[in-house]
Amino acid sequence: MQSLAAATNENLANLSNTLIYSAMAVYTLAFFTYIAEWTFGSRSKISRTAAALTAKPAAGAKAPEVTVKNAGGTAVLERPKVVVRAAAGARDVPDGPGAHGGDVQGDLYGRIAVSLTVLAFLIEFAGVLARALSVQRAPWGNMYEFNLTFSTTAVGVYLVFLALKKDIRWLGLPLVTSVLLDLGLAVTVLYTASDQLVPALHSYWLYIHVSTAILCGAVFYVGAVATILYLFKDSYENKLASGGKPGTFATSVMERLPASASLDKFSYRINAAVFPLWTFTIIAGAIWAGDAWGRYWGWDPKETWAFITWVAYATYLHARATAGWKGRKAAYIALIAFACFLFNYYGVNIFVSGKHSYAGV
Amino acid sequence: MSNTDTSTGRTSDEQELGAAASQLSTAPQEDAPNLPPALGVIGWARWFWRQLTSMRVALLLLFLLSLGAIPGSLIPQSGTDETKVADFMKRHDVLGPLYDKLGLFHVYSSVWFSSIYILLFISLIGCIVPRTWQFVGQLRGRPPGAPRRLTRLPAYTTWRTETEPEQVREAALVLLRKRRFRAHVTGDAVAAEKGYLREVGNLAFHIALIVMLTSFAWGQLYKSEGNKLILEGDGFSNTLTQYDDFKSGTLFDTDDLDPFSFNLKDFKGTYETTGPNRGTPRTYEADVSYSVGAYGKDKKRTIKVNEPLVIGDSKVYLTAHGYAPVITVRDGKGKVVYSQPVALLPLDSNVTSSGAIKVMDGYRDAKGVAEQLGFQAFFLPTYVPGNELASQFPALDNPVLNLIGYHGDLGVNAGIPQSVYQLDKSHMKVFKDAKGAEVRENLKPGETMTLPNGAGSVTYEGTQEWANFQVTRQPAAGWALGGAIVAIFGLAGSLFIQRRRVWVRAVRGSDGITVVELGGLGRSESAKVPEELGDLAGILYDQAPGAPETPVSDTPDPTAVPAESEGAEK
Ligand code: HEM
């Protein structure tokens, strides 16, 4: 009976490995398909940004003359439409069409890439599930498992945004690239055949704490990618606005991304939305530490870096809330905050020893 | 309504919105870095206070706080690991003393770190108090009246209707109030505002931060934490002298120790026997009987890893477990000179253990000379032949005790504190057999190892278990938790609730037809504001339907982008 159970577990563990490798294969396919989307998209020559930026003065002087009306006299009356104005002084650049750049073939590849991403996500998810069943606990006992769960969650977040019809397909290529890096690192450097959980990890607070930490990480990651793209797009728009002429490659890529204002808003919303969850994660960790180690806060390196990350994101939110620090400066703070998160995840496990070091490399 | 005045520049635009957008938040006004005044002490103090409570300085302090926390995570801290600090001092002649001077071995209680968070703390209070008053003022007052031109607002809609203006305003007032807006009629328009919970949340969050910081500091000052290793059958009473080691906050007083005592009846550990989790504890618990106060009744409890025993402000945690082989040492004449369980320290998760047996007095060698004995002990609870160096399982399946004997001077009388788990071999000689090899033997329970040249014998009688308990007292933990919970909800309110204003203007045009205009303004740009405005407009439109007419102008504003979702069309 016992050996049967052991054999089942072994089979599950092997199945998990196979699934993870399969998922990597499908992610690789998705990666090339996203590249195809970008490549075909570059055929379309669009330059909305320049047009909007140069057309701006004329448009700005005109008062909005909006009398959007009912179609007079008919039985079916049209309801009034709401007109939206960008805040005074904001650059009014339209969002790009996305990686496919309006190209039909590019769009087709983009759709295929998303389907492949969904498939890879499902396979990876099954792999994580098999792993969890094989060790009969949550799949985050060591960095190998943490990496798997983390990338699965990041892709999950991306797919949820897509399902909510958010304009975020442009994130696909950077996301799948880093997922491949993350998985590559997991299966080569971090691979751990099986691992034991010390008794301190037997607490439901652990499940709450680690699962929310992973979710926060995934969302912070999406926010950080959007922030980086914002910085690129913003420089691009600045260059155009000041009469510069960016290279053709930059133009081709940047024109297809959303406007810098949209990217900025998107990354702010994302970061702001998970900040309470990150706060909760730290508090759940403190409660768990209180139960397990007898002190809820002990300046253990992992705790310290969670705190540093928290303060960094709080600094970012403050910077956004006060006038002078919007835009690029705030974006840099957001990136520093994400770097702190990454360091807490990799750096502390690898370079610093502390109470959390049983999490193992 | 059709407004064709195109000469209005952006400046008047902003001035106009200024009044309507005023007090939409309680964020302090950021003024340019003002120069210090030449106004003597009071002027300086006021200037300093204004600087300290400005957002810019709050940002800076937050930034410094995270920066300051970094060295503590990279440099060994005396609070967590004293030996590592000593080791660091030994290895770094220059850096060591320098770090020590800078307080880098105890960052989180150093002067400079404390001053950062105390300044932040003051800044926080200096920020909250005026904001709270301002907010109370806003709650007492009413939403400001409509700006002259609603078209300037981020969200705008309009139509013409044959309904009377008063009726439209009345309908709007009812509608907005039903939607939980604070609304009133001023002049020809209804002014309404909603989302005050955002400010409540924000204030609650910042106040909760103060509560958390205070309880944290309080806990640090009055906390205490001690460790005690207890063999099965032994007991402990909560006094300072009973602890193996003890740490406490600066304001801690021994009277703060909660009076209680407990006995370790039984430690139970069972482990997974198969699968990838082999060796993982399945049950890991200590049965204790405890009593509170001097004459308290005995009560029974089981302490588990994540389930401490709570008595008053104290919590008793089960932190470790190990084995204590029972050792009997006889001298050359067969007289028992030592007989007791010796707790060994676990080295890995399979409880491979090591330790030292120290026979301090009563022993005489073959020649009758008083001497001390020491044994280096290495213990495997589950010995599998071929694996001499590590236990293969944490339970006592096949225990083997490996001993190396030494004789001489243990050095315990030198006055230097010594670890009970380590032998100081500098004045000891290892026992050697006739061939000159170290005497070293693997013993099973009941077996005896004979020391060479009639020096006596050591017997491994059997094995007891021990458990280590940590007793901590951390006052104000409940306050910290309460603060944390309020902080999360406050934060969620402050980040997810949008504070926004809606104005509905209804005036009779020159042709006798009523012109209805709706404008919406949020604290920050958001897609929700136009969406909600569309909703409101849709409902109001049903009550004041559009009058048939030909559009006055069909050129839409080029800078205007239609809202993503036109609520009115749902
Ligand atoms: C540990 C310290 C602090 C943390 C973690 C923190 C965190 C936050 C967060 C998360 C927000 C919400 C930001 C938003 O609305 O987007 C906020 C808002 C705010 N904080 Fe803090 N804060 C801290 C200290 C301070 C201090 C010292 C001050 C005053 C000098 C301050 C003043 C404000 C103000 C005025 C707002 C509201 C801004 C607005 O209404 O838009 N905070 N804070």
PDB file of C-alpha atoms and ligand atoms in Angstrom, chain A residues 268 272 275 279 307 310-311 313-322, chain B residues 24-28 51-59 61-62 65 119-128 131 198-199 202 205-206 209 213 491 494-495 523, ligand 1:
ATOM      1  CA  TYR A 268      -0.414  52.990 -11.951  1.00  0.00           C
ATOM      2  CA  ALA A 272      -2.199  50.685  -6.851  1.00  0.00           C
ATOM      3  CA  PHE A 275      -0.706  47.464  -3.054  1.00  0.00           C
ATOM      4  CA  THR A 279       0.131  45.012   2.546  1.00  0.00           C
ATOM      5  CA  PHE A 307       9.135  45.962   4.122  1.00  0.00           C
ATOM      6  CA  TRP A 310       6.320  47.953   0.605  1.00  0.00           C
ATOM      7  CA  VAL A 311       7.817  51.327   1.481  1.00  0.00           C
ATOM      8  CA  TYR A 313       5.648  51.150  -3.513  1.00  0.00           C
ATOM      9  CA  ALA A 314       4.174  53.508  -0.911  1.00  0.00           C
ATOM     10  CA  THR A 315       6.730  56.100  -2.033  1.00  0.00           C
ATOM     11  CA  TYR A 316       5.580  55.549  -5.601  1.00  0.00           C
ATOM     12  CA  LEU A 317       1.920  56.022  -4.688  1.00  0.00           C
ATOM     13  CA  HIS A 318       2.766  59.204  -2.803  1.00  0.00           C
ATOM     14  CA  ALA A 319       4.794  60.455  -5.700  1.00  0.00           C
ATOM     15  CA  ARG A 320       1.798  59.928  -7.939  1.00  0.00           C
ATOM     16  CA  ALA A 321      -0.581  61.556  -5.488  1.00  0.00           C
ATOM     17  CA  THR A 322       1.464  64.750  -5.269  1.00  0.00           C
TER      18      THR A 322
ATOM     19  CA  LEU B  24     -11.858  67.446  -3.909  1.00  0.00           C
ATOM     20  CA  SER B  25      -9.123  65.996  -1.765  1.00  0.00           C
ATOM     21  CA  THR B  26      -7.452  66.891   1.462  1.00  0.00           C
ATOM     22  CA  ALA B  27      -3.967  66.573   0.039  1.00  0.00           C
ATOM     23  CA  PRO B  28      -1.926  69.527   1.201  1.00  0.00           C
ATOM     24  CA  GLN B  51       8.915  71.412   5.625  1.00  0.00           C
ATOM     25  CA  LEU B  52       8.628  68.353   7.824  1.00  0.00           C
ATOM     26  CA  THR B  53       4.940  67.921   7.126  1.00  0.00           C
ATOM     27  CA  SER B  54       5.190  68.510   3.403  1.00  0.00           C
ATOM     28  CA  MET B  55       4.671  65.655   1.028  1.00  0.00           C
ATOM     29  CA  ARG B  56       8.123  66.190  -0.425  1.00  0.00           C
ATOM     30  CA  VAL B  57       9.803  65.522   2.894  1.00  0.00           C
ATOM     31  CA  ALA B  58       7.425  62.639   3.627  1.00  0.00           C
ATOM     32  CA  LEU B  59       8.570  61.093   0.345  1.00  0.00           C
ATOM     33  CA  LEU B  61      11.709  60.098   4.679  1.00  0.00           C
ATOM     34  CA  LEU B  62       9.926  57.095   3.245  1.00  0.00           C
ATOM     35  CA  LEU B  65      13.498  54.478   5.680  1.00  0.00           C
ATOM     36  CA  LEU B 119      10.639  62.064  11.967  1.00  0.00           C
ATOM     37  CA  LEU B 120       8.326  60.146   9.643  1.00  0.00           C
ATOM     38  CA  PHE B 121       6.019  59.599  12.559  1.00  0.00           C
ATOM     39  CA  ILE B 122       5.921  63.298  13.399  1.00  0.00           C
ATOM     40  CA  SER B 123       5.466  64.158   9.756  1.00  0.00           C
ATOM     41  CA  LEU B 124       2.580  61.728   9.607  1.00  0.00           C
ATOM     42  CA  ILE B 125       0.850  63.263  12.615  1.00  0.00           C
ATOM     43  CA  GLY B 126       1.521  66.753  11.324  1.00  0.00           C
ATOM     44  CA  CYS B 127      -0.104  65.662   8.090  1.00  0.00           C
ATOM     45  CA  ILE B 128      -3.129  63.896   9.485  1.00  0.00           C
ATOM     46  CA  ARG B 131      -6.298  66.990   6.959  1.00  0.00           C
ATOM     47  CA  ARG B 198     -12.074  57.622   0.028  1.00  0.00           C
ATOM     48  CA  GLU B 199     -10.933  60.348   2.365  1.00  0.00           C
ATOM     49  CA  ASN B 202      -7.085  57.488   3.573  1.00  0.00           C
ATOM     50  CA  PHE B 205      -4.996  54.243   6.884  1.00  0.00           C
ATOM     51  CA  HIS B 206      -2.578  56.895   8.029  1.00  0.00           C
ATOM     52  CA  LEU B 209      -0.049  53.426  10.607  1.00  0.00           C
ATOM     53  CA  LEU B 213       4.124  52.074  14.810  1.00  0.00           C
ATOM     54  CA  LEU B 491      -6.020  51.580   2.006  1.00  0.00           C
ATOM     55  CA  SER B 494      -8.496  55.158  -0.382  1.00  0.00           C
ATOM     56  CA  LEU B 495      -7.282  53.509  -3.574  1.00  0.00           C
ATOM     57  CA  ARG B 523     -10.357  63.482  -8.245  1.00  0.00           C
TER      58      ARG B 523
HETATM   59  C1  HEM C   1       4.866  54.861   6.442  1.00  0.00           C
HETATM   60  C2  HEM C   1       4.390  55.932   5.932  1.00  0.00           C
HETATM   61  C3  HEM C   1       3.322  56.111   4.885  1.00  0.00           C
HETATM   62  C4  HEM C   1       2.740  55.220   4.038  1.00  0.00           C
HETATM   63  C5  HEM C   1       3.033  53.746   3.885  1.00  0.00           C
HETATM   64  C6  HEM C   1       1.763  55.946   3.268  1.00  0.00           C
HETATM   65  C7  HEM C   1       0.968  55.399   2.270  1.00  0.00           C
HETATM   66  C8  HEM C   1       0.036  56.084   1.543  1.00  0.00           C
HETATM   67  C9  HEM C   1      -0.753  55.547   0.507  1.00  0.00           C
HETATM   68  C10 HEM C   1      -0.701  54.114   0.019  1.00  0.00           C
HETATM   69  C11 HEM C   1      -1.568  56.537   0.035  1.00  0.00           C
HETATM   70  C12 HEM C   1      -2.591  56.439  -1.072  1.00  0.00           C
HETATM   71  C13 HEM C   1      -2.039  57.073  -2.301  1.00  0.00           C
HETATM   72  C14 HEM C   1      -3.098  57.373  -3.327  1.00  0.00           C
HETATM   73  O1  HEM C   1      -4.146  57.912  -2.984  1.00  0.00           O
HETATM   74  O2  HEM C   1      -2.821  57.072  -4.486  1.00  0.00           O
HETATM   75  C15 HEM C   1      -1.275  57.710   0.766  1.00  0.00           C
HETATM   76  C16 HEM C   1      -1.866  58.931   0.565  1.00  0.00           C
HETATM   77  C17 HEM C   1      -1.509  60.078   1.216  1.00  0.00           C
HETATM   78  N1  HEM C   1      -0.502  60.218   2.152  1.00  0.00           N
HETATM   79 FE1  HEM C   1       0.607  58.736   2.918  1.00  0.00          FE
HETATM   80  N2  HEM C   1       1.768  57.243   3.668  1.00  0.00           N
HETATM   81  C18 HEM C   1       2.726  57.385   4.652  1.00  0.00           C
HETATM   82  C19 HEM C   1       3.094  58.527   5.287  1.00  0.00           C
HETATM   83  C20 HEM C   1       2.586  59.787   4.994  1.00  0.00           C
HETATM   84  C21 HEM C   1       3.067  60.998   5.537  1.00  0.00           C
HETATM   85  C22 HEM C   1       4.231  61.124   6.510  1.00  0.00           C
HETATM   86  C23 HEM C   1       2.305  61.990   5.007  1.00  0.00           C
HETATM   87  C24 HEM C   1       2.358  63.483   5.229  1.00  0.00           C
HETATM   88  C25 HEM C   1       3.374  64.222   5.220  1.00  0.00           C
HETATM   89  C26 HEM C   1       1.366  61.390   4.129  1.00  0.00           C
HETATM   90  C27 HEM C   1       0.430  62.075   3.408  1.00  0.00           C
HETATM   91  C28 HEM C   1      -0.439  61.521   2.515  1.00  0.00           C
HETATM   92  C29 HEM C   1      -1.456  62.263   1.816  1.00  0.00           C
HETATM   93  C30 HEM C   1      -1.731  63.742   1.941  1.00  0.00           C
HETATM   94  C31 HEM C   1      -2.112  61.343   1.019  1.00  0.00           C
HETATM   95  C32 HEM C   1      -3.341  61.590   0.157  1.00  0.00           C
HETATM   96  C33 HEM C   1      -3.011  62.026  -1.189  1.00  0.00           C
HETATM   97  C34 HEM C   1      -4.288  62.216  -1.915  1.00  0.00           C
HETATM   98  O3  HEM C   1      -5.313  62.520  -1.289  1.00  0.00           O
HETATM   99  O4  HEM C   1      -4.243  62.021  -3.088  1.00  0.00           O
HETATM  100  N3  HEM C   1       1.552  60.051   4.145  1.00  0.00           N
HETATM  101  N4  HEM C   1      -0.287  57.401   1.689  1.00  0.00           N
END
